[in-house]
């Protein structure tokens, strides 16, 4: 069993929410860049109310991902570093994966739409696909040449799908 799972019992309350994952990912990016997080770095990076940032910081602190004292710099714990590293990696690999496509994939929006529901195992599979197609440009051309057998939903009216919001907002 991976070390992270062995060390503690997982209860649903310990699970990261989507926005906790987003924050932790951002914290990791800042730490990777400059080694520490000052409160001012957060007000620069986030365009939400300071009160919700504070609440998020407290939740991540209670869950053991960061160490926070008021008015001091924020540090990532070992667990925070491990998860943050994974979240950044997941984000980068998913973008890389969607960019393999010549379809009109809206990469940023699609990553935001799926990232929190992809398991490490699926990420491994996606990573393999990326490596496979990047190893030889002929493979990508071959992929492009594959004909779908007329079962693509291109002509359907699918405007009630949640995904429509991604395609048509902004
Ligand atoms: Mn997200």
PDB file of C-alpha atoms and ligand atoms in Angstrom:
ATOM      1  CA  UNK A   1       0.000   0.000   0.000  1.00  0.00           C
ATOM      2  CA  UNK A   2       1.353   3.493  -0.766  1.00  0.00           C
ATOM      3  CA  UNK A   3       2.882   5.193   2.277  1.00  0.00           C
ATOM      4  CA  UNK A   4       0.331   8.000   2.279  1.00  0.00           C
ATOM      5  CA  UNK A   5      -2.559   5.597   2.754  1.00  0.00           C
ATOM      6  CA  UNK A   6      -0.851   3.508   5.377  1.00  0.00           C
ATOM      7  CA  UNK A   7      -0.091   6.329   7.786  1.00  0.00           C
ATOM      8  CA  UNK A   8      -3.608   7.393   8.695  1.00  0.00           C
ATOM      9  CA  UNK A   9      -7.202   6.324   8.457  1.00  0.00           C
ATOM     10  CA  UNK A  10      -9.000   8.186   5.721  1.00  0.00           C
ATOM     11  CA  UNK A  11     -12.364   9.596   6.669  1.00  0.00           C
ATOM     12  CA  UNK A  12     -14.543  11.650   4.411  1.00  0.00           C
ATOM     13  CA  UNK A  13     -13.939  14.740   6.571  1.00  0.00           C
ATOM     14  CA  UNK A  14     -10.237  14.546   5.768  1.00  0.00           C
ATOM     15  CA  UNK A  15     -10.803  14.689   2.049  1.00  0.00           C
ATOM     16  CA  UNK A  16      -9.738  17.750   0.173  1.00  0.00           C
ATOM     17  CA  UNK A  17     -12.569  19.654  -1.437  1.00  0.00           C
ATOM     18  CA  UNK A  18     -12.168  20.929  -4.964  1.00  0.00           C
ATOM     19  CA  UNK A  19     -11.271  24.412  -3.812  1.00  0.00           C
ATOM     20  CA  UNK A  20      -8.852  23.066  -1.182  1.00  0.00           C
ATOM     21  CA  UNK A  21      -7.097  21.233  -4.011  1.00  0.00           C
ATOM     22  CA  UNK A  22      -7.000  24.397  -6.107  1.00  0.00           C
ATOM     23  CA  UNK A  23      -5.514  26.397  -3.232  1.00  0.00           C
ATOM     24  CA  UNK A  24      -2.976  23.740  -2.359  1.00  0.00           C
ATOM     25  CA  UNK A  25      -1.922  23.574  -5.995  1.00  0.00           C
ATOM     26  CA  UNK A  26      -1.463  27.327  -6.032  1.00  0.00           C
ATOM     27  CA  UNK A  27       0.428  27.296  -2.707  1.00  0.00           C
ATOM     28  CA  UNK A  28       2.776  24.674  -4.074  1.00  0.00           C
ATOM     29  CA  UNK A  29       3.440  26.754  -7.185  1.00  0.00           C
ATOM     30  CA  UNK A  30       4.348  29.775  -5.058  1.00  0.00           C
ATOM     31  CA  UNK A  31       6.602  27.716  -2.766  1.00  0.00           C
ATOM     32  CA  UNK A  32       8.295  26.068  -5.735  1.00  0.00           C
ATOM     33  CA  UNK A  33       9.014  29.511  -7.135  1.00  0.00           C
ATOM     34  CA  UNK A  34      10.185  31.435  -4.076  1.00  0.00           C
ATOM     35  CA  UNK A  35      10.383  28.955  -1.192  1.00  0.00           C
ATOM     36  CA  UNK A  36       7.759  30.541   1.064  1.00  0.00           C
ATOM     37  CA  UNK A  37       4.320  32.158   0.963  1.00  0.00           C
ATOM     38  CA  UNK A  38       3.737  35.593   2.417  1.00  0.00           C
ATOM     39  CA  UNK A  39       0.192  36.846   3.014  1.00  0.00           C
ATOM     40  CA  UNK A  40       0.798  39.456   0.295  1.00  0.00           C
ATOM     41  CA  UNK A  41       1.534  36.720  -2.249  1.00  0.00           C
ATOM     42  CA  UNK A  42      -1.978  35.422  -1.694  1.00  0.00           C
ATOM     43  CA  UNK A  43      -3.750  38.734  -2.101  1.00  0.00           C
ATOM     44  CA  UNK A  44      -1.797  39.125  -5.354  1.00  0.00           C
ATOM     45  CA  UNK A  45      -2.623  35.638  -6.613  1.00  0.00           C
ATOM     46  CA  UNK A  46      -6.263  35.345  -5.585  1.00  0.00           C
ATOM     47  CA  UNK A  47      -9.134  37.508  -6.651  1.00  0.00           C
ATOM     48  CA  UNK A  48     -11.585  36.559  -3.929  1.00  0.00           C
ATOM     49  CA  UNK A  49     -12.541  38.073  -0.590  1.00  0.00           C
ATOM     50  CA  UNK A  50      -9.726  37.907   2.015  1.00  0.00           C
ATOM     51  CA  UNK A  51     -12.187  36.273   4.442  1.00  0.00           C
ATOM     52  CA  UNK A  52     -12.664  33.239   2.205  1.00  0.00           C
ATOM     53  CA  UNK A  53      -8.910  32.968   1.734  1.00  0.00           C
ATOM     54  CA  UNK A  54      -8.488  32.965   5.510  1.00  0.00           C
ATOM     55  CA  UNK A  55     -11.116  30.262   5.883  1.00  0.00           C
ATOM     56  CA  UNK A  56      -9.399  28.131   3.264  1.00  0.00           C
ATOM     57  CA  UNK A  57      -6.024  28.601   4.953  1.00  0.00           C
ATOM     58  CA  UNK A  58      -7.525  27.467   8.262  1.00  0.00           C
ATOM     59  CA  UNK A  59      -9.072  24.379   6.681  1.00  0.00           C
ATOM     60  CA  UNK A  60      -5.795  23.385   5.030  1.00  0.00           C
ATOM     61  CA  UNK A  61      -3.970  24.010   8.311  1.00  0.00           C
ATOM     62  CA  UNK A  62      -6.417  21.844  10.286  1.00  0.00           C
ATOM     63  CA  UNK A  63      -6.140  19.104   7.682  1.00  0.00           C
ATOM     64  CA  UNK A  64      -2.352  19.143   8.104  1.00  0.00           C
ATOM     65  CA  UNK A  65      -1.350  20.363   4.657  1.00  0.00           C
ATOM     66  CA  UNK A  66       0.037  23.740   5.682  1.00  0.00           C
ATOM     67  CA  UNK A  67       1.399  25.428   8.758  1.00  0.00           C
ATOM     68  CA  UNK A  68      -0.038  28.815   9.416  1.00  0.00           C
ATOM     69  CA  UNK A  69       0.313  31.432  12.110  1.00  0.00           C
ATOM     70  CA  UNK A  70      -1.436  34.726  11.799  1.00  0.00           C
ATOM     71  CA  UNK A  71       0.639  37.434  10.075  1.00  0.00           C
ATOM     72  CA  UNK A  72       3.446  34.957   9.449  1.00  0.00           C
ATOM     73  CA  UNK A  73       4.483  33.207   6.277  1.00  0.00           C
ATOM     74  CA  UNK A  74       2.631  30.048   5.312  1.00  0.00           C
ATOM     75  CA  UNK A  75       4.628  26.849   5.021  1.00  0.00           C
ATOM     76  CA  UNK A  76       3.631  23.562   3.405  1.00  0.00           C
ATOM     77  CA  UNK A  77       3.983  20.455   5.552  1.00  0.00           C
ATOM     78  CA  UNK A  78       5.535  17.322   4.121  1.00  0.00           C
ATOM     79  CA  UNK A  79       2.051  16.088   3.302  1.00  0.00           C
ATOM     80  CA  UNK A  80       1.239  19.449   1.721  1.00  0.00           C
ATOM     81  CA  UNK A  81       4.368  19.236  -0.432  1.00  0.00           C
ATOM     82  CA  UNK A  82       3.512  15.709  -1.577  1.00  0.00           C
ATOM     83  CA  UNK A  83      -0.055  16.591  -2.495  1.00  0.00           C
ATOM     84  CA  UNK A  84       0.864  19.968  -3.967  1.00  0.00           C
ATOM     85  CA  UNK A  85       3.490  18.349  -6.172  1.00  0.00           C
ATOM     86  CA  UNK A  86       0.928  15.821  -7.386  1.00  0.00           C
ATOM     87  CA  UNK A  87      -1.711  18.487  -8.058  1.00  0.00           C
ATOM     88  CA  UNK A  88       0.673  20.595 -10.140  1.00  0.00           C
ATOM     89  CA  UNK A  89       1.856  17.500 -12.009  1.00  0.00           C
ATOM     90  CA  UNK A  90      -1.752  16.431 -12.655  1.00  0.00           C
ATOM     91  CA  UNK A  91      -2.619  19.878 -13.963  1.00  0.00           C
ATOM     92  CA  UNK A  92       0.384  19.960 -16.293  1.00  0.00           C
ATOM     93  CA  UNK A  93      -0.113  16.427 -17.609  1.00  0.00           C
ATOM     94  CA  UNK A  94      -3.817  16.947 -18.273  1.00  0.00           C
ATOM     95  CA  UNK A  95      -3.062  20.111 -20.231  1.00  0.00           C
ATOM     96  CA  UNK A  96      -0.382  18.268 -22.167  1.00  0.00           C
ATOM     97  CA  UNK A  97      -2.840  15.465 -22.855  1.00  0.00           C
ATOM     98  CA  UNK A  98      -5.625  17.691 -24.148  1.00  0.00           C
ATOM     99  CA  UNK A  99      -3.124  19.605 -26.268  1.00  0.00           C
ATOM    100  CA  UNK A 100      -2.357  16.406 -28.172  1.00  0.00           C
ATOM    101  CA  UNK A 101      -5.759  16.839 -29.740  1.00  0.00           C
ATOM    102  CA  UNK A 102      -6.359  18.734 -32.941  1.00  0.00           C
ATOM    103  CA  UNK A 103     -10.035  19.009 -32.036  1.00  0.00           C
ATOM    104  CA  UNK A 104     -11.339  22.280 -30.702  1.00  0.00           C
ATOM    105  CA  UNK A 105     -10.653  21.303 -27.076  1.00  0.00           C
ATOM    106  CA  UNK A 106     -10.769  24.214 -24.673  1.00  0.00           C
ATOM    107  CA  UNK A 107      -7.846  23.011 -22.646  1.00  0.00           C
ATOM    108  CA  UNK A 108      -7.961  25.215 -19.525  1.00  0.00           C
ATOM    109  CA  UNK A 109     -11.714  24.806 -19.090  1.00  0.00           C
ATOM    110  CA  UNK A 110     -11.640  21.083 -19.682  1.00  0.00           C
ATOM    111  CA  UNK A 111      -8.845  20.555 -17.164  1.00  0.00           C
ATOM    112  CA  UNK A 112     -10.787  22.586 -14.609  1.00  0.00           C
ATOM    113  CA  UNK A 113     -13.823  20.439 -15.369  1.00  0.00           C
ATOM    114  CA  UNK A 114     -12.219  17.051 -14.819  1.00  0.00           C
ATOM    115  CA  UNK A 115      -9.057  17.431 -12.733  1.00  0.00           C
ATOM    116  CA  UNK A 116     -10.573  16.800  -9.305  1.00  0.00           C
ATOM    117  CA  UNK A 117     -12.135  13.502 -10.363  1.00  0.00           C
ATOM    118  CA  UNK A 118      -9.137  11.828 -11.927  1.00  0.00           C
ATOM    119  CA  UNK A 119      -7.391   9.214  -9.819  1.00  0.00           C
ATOM    120  CA  UNK A 120      -3.614   8.702  -9.729  1.00  0.00           C
ATOM    121  CA  UNK A 121      -4.131   5.414 -11.625  1.00  0.00           C
ATOM    122  CA  UNK A 122      -5.974   7.138 -14.454  1.00  0.00           C
ATOM    123  CA  UNK A 123      -3.290   9.827 -14.455  1.00  0.00           C
ATOM    124  CA  UNK A 124      -0.707   7.126 -14.948  1.00  0.00           C
ATOM    125  CA  UNK A 125      -2.622   5.877 -17.968  1.00  0.00           C
ATOM    126  CA  UNK A 126      -2.924   9.396 -19.369  1.00  0.00           C
ATOM    127  CA  UNK A 127       0.779   9.964 -18.754  1.00  0.00           C
ATOM    128  CA  UNK A 128       1.538   6.799 -20.737  1.00  0.00           C
ATOM    129  CA  UNK A 129      -0.638   7.979 -23.602  1.00  0.00           C
ATOM    130  CA  UNK A 130       1.236  11.299 -23.680  1.00  0.00           C
ATOM    131  CA  UNK A 131       4.606   9.542 -23.714  1.00  0.00           C
ATOM    132  CA  UNK A 132       3.404   7.127 -26.372  1.00  0.00           C
ATOM    133  CA  UNK A 133       2.243   9.838 -28.735  1.00  0.00           C
ATOM    134  CA  UNK A 134       5.180  12.151 -28.079  1.00  0.00           C
ATOM    135  CA  UNK A 135       7.739   9.428 -28.678  1.00  0.00           C
ATOM    136  CA  UNK A 136       7.022   9.452 -32.409  1.00  0.00           C
ATOM    137  CA  UNK A 137       5.225  12.179 -34.382  1.00  0.00           C
ATOM    138  CA  UNK A 138       4.006   9.507 -36.820  1.00  0.00           C
ATOM    139  CA  UNK A 139       1.830   8.116 -34.043  1.00  0.00           C
ATOM    140  CA  UNK A 140      -0.013  11.404 -33.688  1.00  0.00           C
ATOM    141  CA  UNK A 141      -0.558  11.543 -37.434  1.00  0.00           C
ATOM    142  CA  UNK A 142      -1.863   8.007 -37.313  1.00  0.00           C
ATOM    143  CA  UNK A 143      -4.251   8.998 -34.556  1.00  0.00           C
ATOM    144  CA  UNK A 144      -5.491  11.967 -36.553  1.00  0.00           C
ATOM    145  CA  UNK A 145      -6.184   9.698 -39.497  1.00  0.00           C
ATOM    146  CA  UNK A 146      -8.471   7.412 -37.500  1.00  0.00           C
ATOM    147  CA  UNK A 147     -12.022   7.791 -38.752  1.00  0.00           C
ATOM    148  CA  UNK A 148     -14.820   7.764 -36.214  1.00  0.00           C
ATOM    149  CA  UNK A 149     -17.631   5.513 -37.358  1.00  0.00           C
ATOM    150  CA  UNK A 150     -20.296   8.179 -37.535  1.00  0.00           C
ATOM    151  CA  UNK A 151     -21.228   7.844 -33.851  1.00  0.00           C
ATOM    152  CA  UNK A 152     -19.737  11.175 -32.786  1.00  0.00           C
ATOM    153  CA  UNK A 153     -22.375  13.414 -31.264  1.00  0.00           C
ATOM    154  CA  UNK A 154     -21.299  16.472 -33.266  1.00  0.00           C
ATOM    155  CA  UNK A 155     -24.668  17.222 -34.797  1.00  0.00           C
ATOM    156  CA  UNK A 156     -26.761  16.616 -31.680  1.00  0.00           C
ATOM    157  CA  UNK A 157     -28.325  19.400 -29.683  1.00  0.00           C
ATOM    158  CA  UNK A 158     -26.552  18.958 -26.340  1.00  0.00           C
ATOM    159  CA  UNK A 159     -27.002  22.417 -24.935  1.00  0.00           C
ATOM    160  CA  UNK A 160     -28.401  21.148 -21.632  1.00  0.00           C
ATOM    161  CA  UNK A 161     -25.152  19.464 -20.711  1.00  0.00           C
ATOM    162  CA  UNK A 162     -23.160  21.116 -17.951  1.00  0.00           C
ATOM    163  CA  UNK A 163     -20.202  21.093 -20.331  1.00  0.00           C
ATOM    164  CA  UNK A 164     -22.064  23.650 -22.424  1.00  0.00           C
ATOM    165  CA  UNK A 165     -21.175  26.231 -19.797  1.00  0.00           C
ATOM    166  CA  UNK A 166     -17.481  25.679 -20.482  1.00  0.00           C
ATOM    167  CA  UNK A 167     -17.936  25.926 -24.234  1.00  0.00           C
ATOM    168  CA  UNK A 168     -20.057  29.015 -24.188  1.00  0.00           C
ATOM    169  CA  UNK A 169     -19.060  31.133 -21.233  1.00  0.00           C
ATOM    170  CA  UNK A 170     -16.843  34.147 -21.648  1.00  0.00           C
TER     171      UNK A 170
HETATM  172 MN1  LIG B   1      -9.782  23.064 -10.015  1.00  0.00          MN
END
